[in-house]
Tab-separated table of C-alpha atoms and ligand atoms in Angstrom:
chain	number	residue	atom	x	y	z
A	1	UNK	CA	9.249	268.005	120.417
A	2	UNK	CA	11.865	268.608	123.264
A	3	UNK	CA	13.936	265.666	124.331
A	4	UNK	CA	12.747	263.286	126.871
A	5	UNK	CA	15.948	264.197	128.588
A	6	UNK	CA	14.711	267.815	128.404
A	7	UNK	CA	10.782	267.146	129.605
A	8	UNK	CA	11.138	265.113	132.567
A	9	UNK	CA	12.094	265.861	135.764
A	10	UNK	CA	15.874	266.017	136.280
A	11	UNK	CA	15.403	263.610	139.818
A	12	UNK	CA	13.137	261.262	137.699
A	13	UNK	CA	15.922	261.081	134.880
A	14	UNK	CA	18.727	260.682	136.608
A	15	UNK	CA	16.420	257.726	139.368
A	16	UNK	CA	17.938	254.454	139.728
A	17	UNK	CA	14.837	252.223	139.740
A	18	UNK	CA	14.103	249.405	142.227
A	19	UNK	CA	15.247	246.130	141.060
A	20	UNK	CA	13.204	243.346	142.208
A	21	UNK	CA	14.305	239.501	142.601
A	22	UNK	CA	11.916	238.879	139.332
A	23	UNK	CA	14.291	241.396	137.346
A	24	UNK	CA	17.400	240.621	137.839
A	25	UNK	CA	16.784	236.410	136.854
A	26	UNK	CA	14.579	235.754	133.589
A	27	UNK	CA	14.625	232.049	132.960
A	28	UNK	CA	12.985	228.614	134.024
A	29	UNK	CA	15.692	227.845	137.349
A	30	UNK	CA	14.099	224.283	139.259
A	31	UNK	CA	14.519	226.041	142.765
A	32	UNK	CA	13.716	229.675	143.705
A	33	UNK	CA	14.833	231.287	147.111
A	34	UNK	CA	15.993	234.294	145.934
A	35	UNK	CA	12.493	236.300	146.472
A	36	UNK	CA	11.788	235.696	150.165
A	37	UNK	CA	8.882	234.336	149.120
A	38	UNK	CA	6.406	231.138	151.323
A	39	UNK	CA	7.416	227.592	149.052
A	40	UNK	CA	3.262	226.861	150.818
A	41	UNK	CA	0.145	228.616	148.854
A	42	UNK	CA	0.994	228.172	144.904
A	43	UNK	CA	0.095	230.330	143.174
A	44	UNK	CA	-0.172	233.035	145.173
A	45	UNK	CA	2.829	232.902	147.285
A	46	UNK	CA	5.252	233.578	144.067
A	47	UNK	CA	5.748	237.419	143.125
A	48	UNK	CA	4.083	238.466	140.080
A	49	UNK	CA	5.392	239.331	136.843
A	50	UNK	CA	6.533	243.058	137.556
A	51	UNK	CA	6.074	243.766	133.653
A	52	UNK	CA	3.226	241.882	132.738
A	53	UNK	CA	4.918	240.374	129.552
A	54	UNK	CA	1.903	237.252	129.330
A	55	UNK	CA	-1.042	240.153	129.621
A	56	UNK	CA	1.030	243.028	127.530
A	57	UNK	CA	1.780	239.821	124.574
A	58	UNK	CA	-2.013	239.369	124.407
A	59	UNK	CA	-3.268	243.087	124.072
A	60	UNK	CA	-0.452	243.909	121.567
A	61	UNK	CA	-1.777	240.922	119.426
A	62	UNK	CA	-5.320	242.993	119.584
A	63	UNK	CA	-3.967	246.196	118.929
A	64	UNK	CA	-1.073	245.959	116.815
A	65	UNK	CA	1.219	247.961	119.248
A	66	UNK	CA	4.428	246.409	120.293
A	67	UNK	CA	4.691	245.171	123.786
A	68	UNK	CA	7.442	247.519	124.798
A	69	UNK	CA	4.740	250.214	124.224
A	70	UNK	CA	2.584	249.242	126.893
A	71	UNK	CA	2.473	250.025	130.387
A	72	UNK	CA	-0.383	248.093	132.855
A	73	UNK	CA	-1.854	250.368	135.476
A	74	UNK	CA	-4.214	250.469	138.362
A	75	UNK	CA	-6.817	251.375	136.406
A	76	UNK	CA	-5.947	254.700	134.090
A	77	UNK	CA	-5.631	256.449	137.481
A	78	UNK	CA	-2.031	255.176	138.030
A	79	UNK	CA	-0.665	256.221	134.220
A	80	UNK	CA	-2.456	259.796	134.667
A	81	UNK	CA	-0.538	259.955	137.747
A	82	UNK	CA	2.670	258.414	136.815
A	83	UNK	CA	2.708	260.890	133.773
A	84	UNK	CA	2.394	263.871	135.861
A	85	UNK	CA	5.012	262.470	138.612
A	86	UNK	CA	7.828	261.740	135.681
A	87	UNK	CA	7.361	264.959	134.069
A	88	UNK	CA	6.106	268.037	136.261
A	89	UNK	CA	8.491	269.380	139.020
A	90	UNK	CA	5.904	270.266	141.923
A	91	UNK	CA	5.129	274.148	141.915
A	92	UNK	CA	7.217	274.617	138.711
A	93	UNK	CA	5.622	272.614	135.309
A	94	UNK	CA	2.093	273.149	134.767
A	95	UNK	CA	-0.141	271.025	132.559
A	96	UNK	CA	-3.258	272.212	130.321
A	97	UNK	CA	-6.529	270.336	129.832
A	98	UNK	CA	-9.939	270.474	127.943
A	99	UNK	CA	-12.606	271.895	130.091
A	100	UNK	CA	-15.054	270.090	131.259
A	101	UNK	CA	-13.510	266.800	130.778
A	102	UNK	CA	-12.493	263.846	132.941
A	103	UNK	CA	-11.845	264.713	136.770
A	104	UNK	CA	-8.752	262.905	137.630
A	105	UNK	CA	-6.462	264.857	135.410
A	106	UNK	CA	-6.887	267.536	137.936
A	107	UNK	CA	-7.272	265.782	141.135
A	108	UNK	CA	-3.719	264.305	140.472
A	109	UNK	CA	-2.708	267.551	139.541
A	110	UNK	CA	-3.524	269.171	142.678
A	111	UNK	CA	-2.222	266.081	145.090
A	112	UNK	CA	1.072	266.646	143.056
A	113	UNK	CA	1.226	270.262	143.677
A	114	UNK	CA	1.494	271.399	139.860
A	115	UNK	CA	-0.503	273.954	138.252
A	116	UNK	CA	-3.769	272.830	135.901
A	117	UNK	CA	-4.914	275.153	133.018
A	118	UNK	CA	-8.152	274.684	132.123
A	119	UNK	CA	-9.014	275.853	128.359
A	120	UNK	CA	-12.845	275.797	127.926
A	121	UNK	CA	-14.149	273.896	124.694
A	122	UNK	CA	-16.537	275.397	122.757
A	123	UNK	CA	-20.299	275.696	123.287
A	124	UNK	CA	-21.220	272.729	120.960
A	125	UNK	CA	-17.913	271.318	122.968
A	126	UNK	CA	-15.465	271.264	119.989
A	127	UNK	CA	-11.630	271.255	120.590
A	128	UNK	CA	-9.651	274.676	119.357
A	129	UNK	CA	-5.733	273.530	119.074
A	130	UNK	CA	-5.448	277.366	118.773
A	131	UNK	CA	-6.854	277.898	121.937
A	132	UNK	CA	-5.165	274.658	123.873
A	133	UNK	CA	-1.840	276.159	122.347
A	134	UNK	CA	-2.376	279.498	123.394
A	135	UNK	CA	-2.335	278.171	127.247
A	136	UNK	CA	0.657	277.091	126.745
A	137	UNK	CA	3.977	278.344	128.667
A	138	UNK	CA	7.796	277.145	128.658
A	139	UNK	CA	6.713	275.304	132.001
A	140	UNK	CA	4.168	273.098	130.312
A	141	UNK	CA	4.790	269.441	130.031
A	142	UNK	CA	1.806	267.986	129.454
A	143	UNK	CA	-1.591	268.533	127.542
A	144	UNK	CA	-4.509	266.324	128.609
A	145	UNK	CA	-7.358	265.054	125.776
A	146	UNK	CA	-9.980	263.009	126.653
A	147	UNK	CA	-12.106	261.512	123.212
A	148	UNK	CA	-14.721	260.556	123.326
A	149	UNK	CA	-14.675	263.561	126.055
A	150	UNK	CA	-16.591	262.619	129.714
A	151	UNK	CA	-19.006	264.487	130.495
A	152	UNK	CA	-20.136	265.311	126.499
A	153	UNK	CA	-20.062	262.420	125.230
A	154	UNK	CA	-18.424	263.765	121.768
A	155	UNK	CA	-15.406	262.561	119.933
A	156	UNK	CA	-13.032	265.861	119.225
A	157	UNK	CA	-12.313	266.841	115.983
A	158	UNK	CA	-9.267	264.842	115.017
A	159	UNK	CA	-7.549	267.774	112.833
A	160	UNK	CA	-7.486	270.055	116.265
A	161	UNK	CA	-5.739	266.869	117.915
A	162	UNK	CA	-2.971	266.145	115.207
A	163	UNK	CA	-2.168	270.201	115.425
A	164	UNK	CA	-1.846	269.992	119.211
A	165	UNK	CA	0.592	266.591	118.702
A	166	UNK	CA	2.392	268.889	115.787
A	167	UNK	CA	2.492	272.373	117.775
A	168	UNK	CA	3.400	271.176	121.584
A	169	UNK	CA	7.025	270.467	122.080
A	170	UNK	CA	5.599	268.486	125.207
A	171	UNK	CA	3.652	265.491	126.163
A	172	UNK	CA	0.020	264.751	124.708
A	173	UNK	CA	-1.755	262.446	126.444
A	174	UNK	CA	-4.863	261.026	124.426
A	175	UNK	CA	-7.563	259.335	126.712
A	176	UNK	CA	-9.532	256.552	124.984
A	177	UNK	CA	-11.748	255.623	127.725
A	178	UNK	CA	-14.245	255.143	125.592
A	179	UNK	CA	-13.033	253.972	121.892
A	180	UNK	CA	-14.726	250.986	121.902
A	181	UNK	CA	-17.872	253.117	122.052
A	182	UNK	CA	-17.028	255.540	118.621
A	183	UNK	CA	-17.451	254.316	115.031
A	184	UNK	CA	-14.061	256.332	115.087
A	185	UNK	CA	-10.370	254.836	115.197
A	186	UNK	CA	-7.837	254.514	117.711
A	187	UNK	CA	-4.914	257.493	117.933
A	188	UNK	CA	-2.653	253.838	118.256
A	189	UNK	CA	-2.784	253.664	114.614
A	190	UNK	CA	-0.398	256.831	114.677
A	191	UNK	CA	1.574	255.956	117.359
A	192	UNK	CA	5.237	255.174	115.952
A	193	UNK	CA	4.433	258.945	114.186
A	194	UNK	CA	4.082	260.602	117.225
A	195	UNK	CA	6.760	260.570	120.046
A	196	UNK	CA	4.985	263.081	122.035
A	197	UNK	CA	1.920	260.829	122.104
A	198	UNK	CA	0.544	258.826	125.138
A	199	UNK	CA	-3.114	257.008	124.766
A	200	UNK	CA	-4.892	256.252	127.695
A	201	UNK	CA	-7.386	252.832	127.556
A	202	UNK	CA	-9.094	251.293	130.001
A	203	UNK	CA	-11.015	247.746	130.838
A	204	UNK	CA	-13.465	249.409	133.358
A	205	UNK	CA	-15.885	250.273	130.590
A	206	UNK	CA	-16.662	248.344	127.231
A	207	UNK	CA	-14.684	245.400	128.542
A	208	UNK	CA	-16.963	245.507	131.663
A	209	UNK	CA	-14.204	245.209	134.394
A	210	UNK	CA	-14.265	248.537	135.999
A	211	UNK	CA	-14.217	246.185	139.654
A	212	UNK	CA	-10.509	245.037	138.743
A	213	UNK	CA	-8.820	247.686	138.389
A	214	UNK	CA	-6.633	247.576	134.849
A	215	UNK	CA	-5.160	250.594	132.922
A	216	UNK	CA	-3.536	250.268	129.642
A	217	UNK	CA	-0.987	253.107	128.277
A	218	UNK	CA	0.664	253.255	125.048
A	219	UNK	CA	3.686	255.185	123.827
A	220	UNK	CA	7.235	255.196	122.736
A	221	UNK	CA	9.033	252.841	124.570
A	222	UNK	CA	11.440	255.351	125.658
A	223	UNK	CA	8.316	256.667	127.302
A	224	UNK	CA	7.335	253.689	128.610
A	225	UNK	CA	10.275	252.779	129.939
A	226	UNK	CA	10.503	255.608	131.750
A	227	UNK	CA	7.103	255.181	133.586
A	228	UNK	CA	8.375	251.589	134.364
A	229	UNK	CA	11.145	253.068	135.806
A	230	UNK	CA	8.799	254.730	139.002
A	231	UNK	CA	6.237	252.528	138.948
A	232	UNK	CA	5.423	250.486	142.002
A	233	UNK	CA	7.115	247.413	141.254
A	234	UNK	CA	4.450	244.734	141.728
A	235	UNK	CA	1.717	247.100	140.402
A	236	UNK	CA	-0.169	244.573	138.406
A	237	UNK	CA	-1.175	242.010	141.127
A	238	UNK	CA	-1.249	238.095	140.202
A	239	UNK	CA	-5.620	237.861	140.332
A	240	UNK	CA	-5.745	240.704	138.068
A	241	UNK	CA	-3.223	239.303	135.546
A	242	UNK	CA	-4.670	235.932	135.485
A	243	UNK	CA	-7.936	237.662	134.942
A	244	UNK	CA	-6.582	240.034	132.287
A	245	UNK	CA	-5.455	236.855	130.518
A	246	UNK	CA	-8.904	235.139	130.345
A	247	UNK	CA	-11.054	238.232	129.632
A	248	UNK	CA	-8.732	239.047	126.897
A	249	UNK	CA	-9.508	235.868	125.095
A	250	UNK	CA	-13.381	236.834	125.505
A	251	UNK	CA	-13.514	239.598	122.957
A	252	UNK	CA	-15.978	238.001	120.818
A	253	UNK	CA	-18.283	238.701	124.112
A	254	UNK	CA	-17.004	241.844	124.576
A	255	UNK	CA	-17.891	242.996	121.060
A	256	UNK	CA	-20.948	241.829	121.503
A	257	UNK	CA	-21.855	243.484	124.766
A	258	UNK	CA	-20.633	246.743	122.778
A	259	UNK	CA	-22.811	245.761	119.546
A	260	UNK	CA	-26.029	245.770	122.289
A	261	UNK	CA	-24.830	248.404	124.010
A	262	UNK	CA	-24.698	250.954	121.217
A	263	UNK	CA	-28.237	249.268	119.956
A	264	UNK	CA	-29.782	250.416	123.101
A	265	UNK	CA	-27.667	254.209	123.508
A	266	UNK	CA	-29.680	254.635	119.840
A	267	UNK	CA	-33.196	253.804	121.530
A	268	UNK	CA	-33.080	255.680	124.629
A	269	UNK	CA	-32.313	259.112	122.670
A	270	UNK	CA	-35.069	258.480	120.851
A	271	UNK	CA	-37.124	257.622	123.629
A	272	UNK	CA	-35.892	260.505	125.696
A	273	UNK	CA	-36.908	262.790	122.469
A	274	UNK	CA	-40.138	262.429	122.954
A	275	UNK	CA	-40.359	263.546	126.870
A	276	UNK	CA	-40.999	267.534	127.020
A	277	UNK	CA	-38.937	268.089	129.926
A	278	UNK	CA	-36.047	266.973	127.834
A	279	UNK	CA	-34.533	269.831	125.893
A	280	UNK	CA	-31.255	268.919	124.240
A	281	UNK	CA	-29.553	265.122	123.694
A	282	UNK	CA	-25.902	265.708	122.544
A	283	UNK	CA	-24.462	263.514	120.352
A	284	UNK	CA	-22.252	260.287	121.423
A	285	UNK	CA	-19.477	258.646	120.803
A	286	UNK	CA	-19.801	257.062	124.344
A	287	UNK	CA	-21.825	254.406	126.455
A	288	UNK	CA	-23.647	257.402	128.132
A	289	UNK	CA	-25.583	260.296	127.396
A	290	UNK	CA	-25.699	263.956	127.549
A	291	UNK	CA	-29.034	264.971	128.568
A	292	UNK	CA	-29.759	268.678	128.743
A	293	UNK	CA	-33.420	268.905	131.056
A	294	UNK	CA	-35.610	271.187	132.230
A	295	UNK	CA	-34.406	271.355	135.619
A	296	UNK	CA	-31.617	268.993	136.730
A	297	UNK	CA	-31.229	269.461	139.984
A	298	UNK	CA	-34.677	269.088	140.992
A	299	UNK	CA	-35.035	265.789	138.126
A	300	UNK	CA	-32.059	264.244	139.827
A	301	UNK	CA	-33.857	264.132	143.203
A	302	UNK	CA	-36.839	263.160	141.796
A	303	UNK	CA	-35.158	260.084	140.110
A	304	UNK	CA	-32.957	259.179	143.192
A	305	UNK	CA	-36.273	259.448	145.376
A	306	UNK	CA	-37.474	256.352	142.529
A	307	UNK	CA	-34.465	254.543	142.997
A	308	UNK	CA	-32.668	255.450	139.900
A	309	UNK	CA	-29.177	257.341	140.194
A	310	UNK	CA	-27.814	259.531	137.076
A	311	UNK	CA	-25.087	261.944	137.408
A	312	UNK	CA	-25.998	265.411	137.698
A	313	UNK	CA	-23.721	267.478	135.923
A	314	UNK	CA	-25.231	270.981	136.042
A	315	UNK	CA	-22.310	272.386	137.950
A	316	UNK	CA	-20.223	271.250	135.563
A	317	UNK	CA	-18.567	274.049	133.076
A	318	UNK	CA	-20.856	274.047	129.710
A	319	UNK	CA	-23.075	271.762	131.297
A	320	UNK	CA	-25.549	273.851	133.649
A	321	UNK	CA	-29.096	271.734	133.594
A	322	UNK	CA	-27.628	268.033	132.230
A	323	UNK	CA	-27.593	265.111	133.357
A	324	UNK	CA	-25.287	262.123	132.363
A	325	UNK	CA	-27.008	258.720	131.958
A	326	UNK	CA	-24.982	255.901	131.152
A	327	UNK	CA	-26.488	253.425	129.115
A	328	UNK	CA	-27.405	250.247	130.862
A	329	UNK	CA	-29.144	246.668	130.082
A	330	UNK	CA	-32.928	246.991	127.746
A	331	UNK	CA	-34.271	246.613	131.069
A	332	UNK	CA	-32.552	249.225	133.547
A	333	UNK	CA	-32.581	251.995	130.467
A	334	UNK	CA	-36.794	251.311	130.337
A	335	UNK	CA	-36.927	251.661	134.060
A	336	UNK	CA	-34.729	254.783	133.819
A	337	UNK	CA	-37.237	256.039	131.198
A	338	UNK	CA	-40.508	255.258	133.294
A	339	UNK	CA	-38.482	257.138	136.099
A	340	UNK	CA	-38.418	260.333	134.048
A	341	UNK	CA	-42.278	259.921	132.946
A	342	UNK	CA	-42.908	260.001	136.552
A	343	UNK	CA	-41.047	263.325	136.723
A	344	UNK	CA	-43.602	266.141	138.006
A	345	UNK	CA	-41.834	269.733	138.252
B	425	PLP	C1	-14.054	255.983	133.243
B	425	PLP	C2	-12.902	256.751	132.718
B	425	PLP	C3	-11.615	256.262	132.842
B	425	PLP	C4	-11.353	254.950	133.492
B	425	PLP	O1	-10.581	255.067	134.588
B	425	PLP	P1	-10.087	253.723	135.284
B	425	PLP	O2	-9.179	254.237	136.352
B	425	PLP	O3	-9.367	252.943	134.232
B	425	PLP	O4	-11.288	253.009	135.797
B	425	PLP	C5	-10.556	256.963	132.295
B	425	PLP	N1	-10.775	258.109	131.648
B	425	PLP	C6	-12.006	258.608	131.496
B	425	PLP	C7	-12.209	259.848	130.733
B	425	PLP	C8	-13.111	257.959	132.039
B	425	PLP	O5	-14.331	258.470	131.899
């Protein structure tokens, strides 16, 4: 791996962050006027934490990471971004990404002005480190992984991954979206291993909070520190922390809304087996499925017309004629499947 000091941008490097009222004093004063803030409206008129220490204490009890290694987000959104803002100078760096995968990696590309490679995974979508390597330039910073991978639904082989982290002298970021969703482990169990190694989780899908909007990366906390460092200063609002707090302490719940979940992914493959214009179910590690059909564009009408919305993926690279159907409650997933009886082509 390069130096930190070598992979991010000079201006980012040499930045001297925003120091807010809540940085400068830690402690329990009896009086505080120092923030600007209205003495009327408790609790919402203080500030909030700008790290998140309460929230970040909790999940590193969960996950075994230390809290230094954590950085809150607007939802993974703000990390992808942040990651691509610290490291890649505009119109100079380029990044390379798994095709298809996850949108936003190159969305935030683009809006930063810095080049995406897109290296296409196999037809069975399988991850070749060769091939991710090969795209590779002096101008590349960062390398983009999503497993379980959006749209296919597949965890990547884990022995490409570990050559990618072992071969790139820049940034990896893992995206764990979905873990909670594979019978396979967490890249955070490698994490002290790694330096080059940033894991993307989320609480919009197994913990069921996609509404509130919380992110969750984990690196070095040399890395971290230096997304704190261009962050927005207040990023983590007060509702969302409090929430983060109580949800957190629900896991049992959680685990068992996953338990279900994965029940029911089992029984609607095997349901959709038996419909003819079904050709292909890929295999998930995910809360959704990978449904190659007879015709997709014409099923997805047919099913919107019924009242039942998928995502139609046949423009997608590798994916011409699926559809992606997330896996809902016993009772939306039959109605989806009595929607796709009704299907007439
Ligand atoms: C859904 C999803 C996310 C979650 O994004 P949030 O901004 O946290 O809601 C992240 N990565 C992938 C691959 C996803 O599919």
């Amino acid at each position: 791996m390069k130096t930190l000091k070598e992979l991010v941008r000079p201006a980012i490097w040499d930045l001297k962050p925003y120091s807010s009222a809540r940085d400068e004093y830690h402690g329990t004063a009896t009086v505080f006027v120092d923030a600007n803030e209205n003495p009327y409206n408790a609790p919402y008129n203080r500030y909030p934490d700008p790290m998140q220490w309460e929230v970040k204490e909790k999940i590193a009890q969960q996950k075994q990471i230390n809290p230094t290694s954590i950085l809150l987000g607007n939802g993974s959104d703000e990390p992808i971004d942040l990651m691509i803002r610290a490291f890649c100078t505009p119109r100079v760096d380029n990044i390379v990404a798994i095709d298809p995968t996850y949108g936003m990696y190159q969305v935030s590309a683009d809006i930063n002005d810095v080049a995406y490679r897109k290296v296409p995974l196999s037809a069975d979508f399988e991850l070749s480190a060769a091939a991710v390597l090969a795209a590779v330039d002096e101008h590349t910073k960062l390398i983009f992984i999503c497993s379980p991978n959006n749209p296919t639904g597949n965890e990547l082989n884990r022995a490409e991954i570990y050559s990618i982290l072992q071969g790139f002298d820049g940034m990896v970021i893992v995206d764990e979206a979905y873990i909670d969703f594979s019978s396979h482990r967490s890249f955070t169990t490698v994490l002290d291993a790694y330096p080059n190694l940033v894991i993307l989780q989320t609480f919009s899908k197994a913990w069921g909070s996609a509404g509130v909007r919380l992110g969750m990366a984990f690196s070095s906390k040399e890395v971290i520190a230096l997304l704190n460092k261009i962050k927005y200063p207040y990023n983590i609002n007060q509702l969302t922390q409090a929430y983060a707090l109580e949800l957190l302490d629900r896991k049992g719940e959680v685990d068992e809304w996953i338990r279900i979940l994965l029940i029911e992914r089992t029984r609607v493959a095997q349901l959709l087996n038996s419909l003819t214009i079904v050709h292909h179910i890929y295999p998930s590690d995910a809360n959704f499925l990978l449904v190659r059909v007879a015709d997709a564009d014409k099923i997805y009408k047919q099913l919107s017309d019924q009242g039942v919305i998928v995502r139609n993926r046949n423009s997608v690279s590798l994916c011409q004629g699926c559809l992606r159907i997330t896996i809902g409650t016993r009772a939306e997933n039959d109605i989806v499947l009595e929607a796709l009886k009704n299907i007439a082509l």
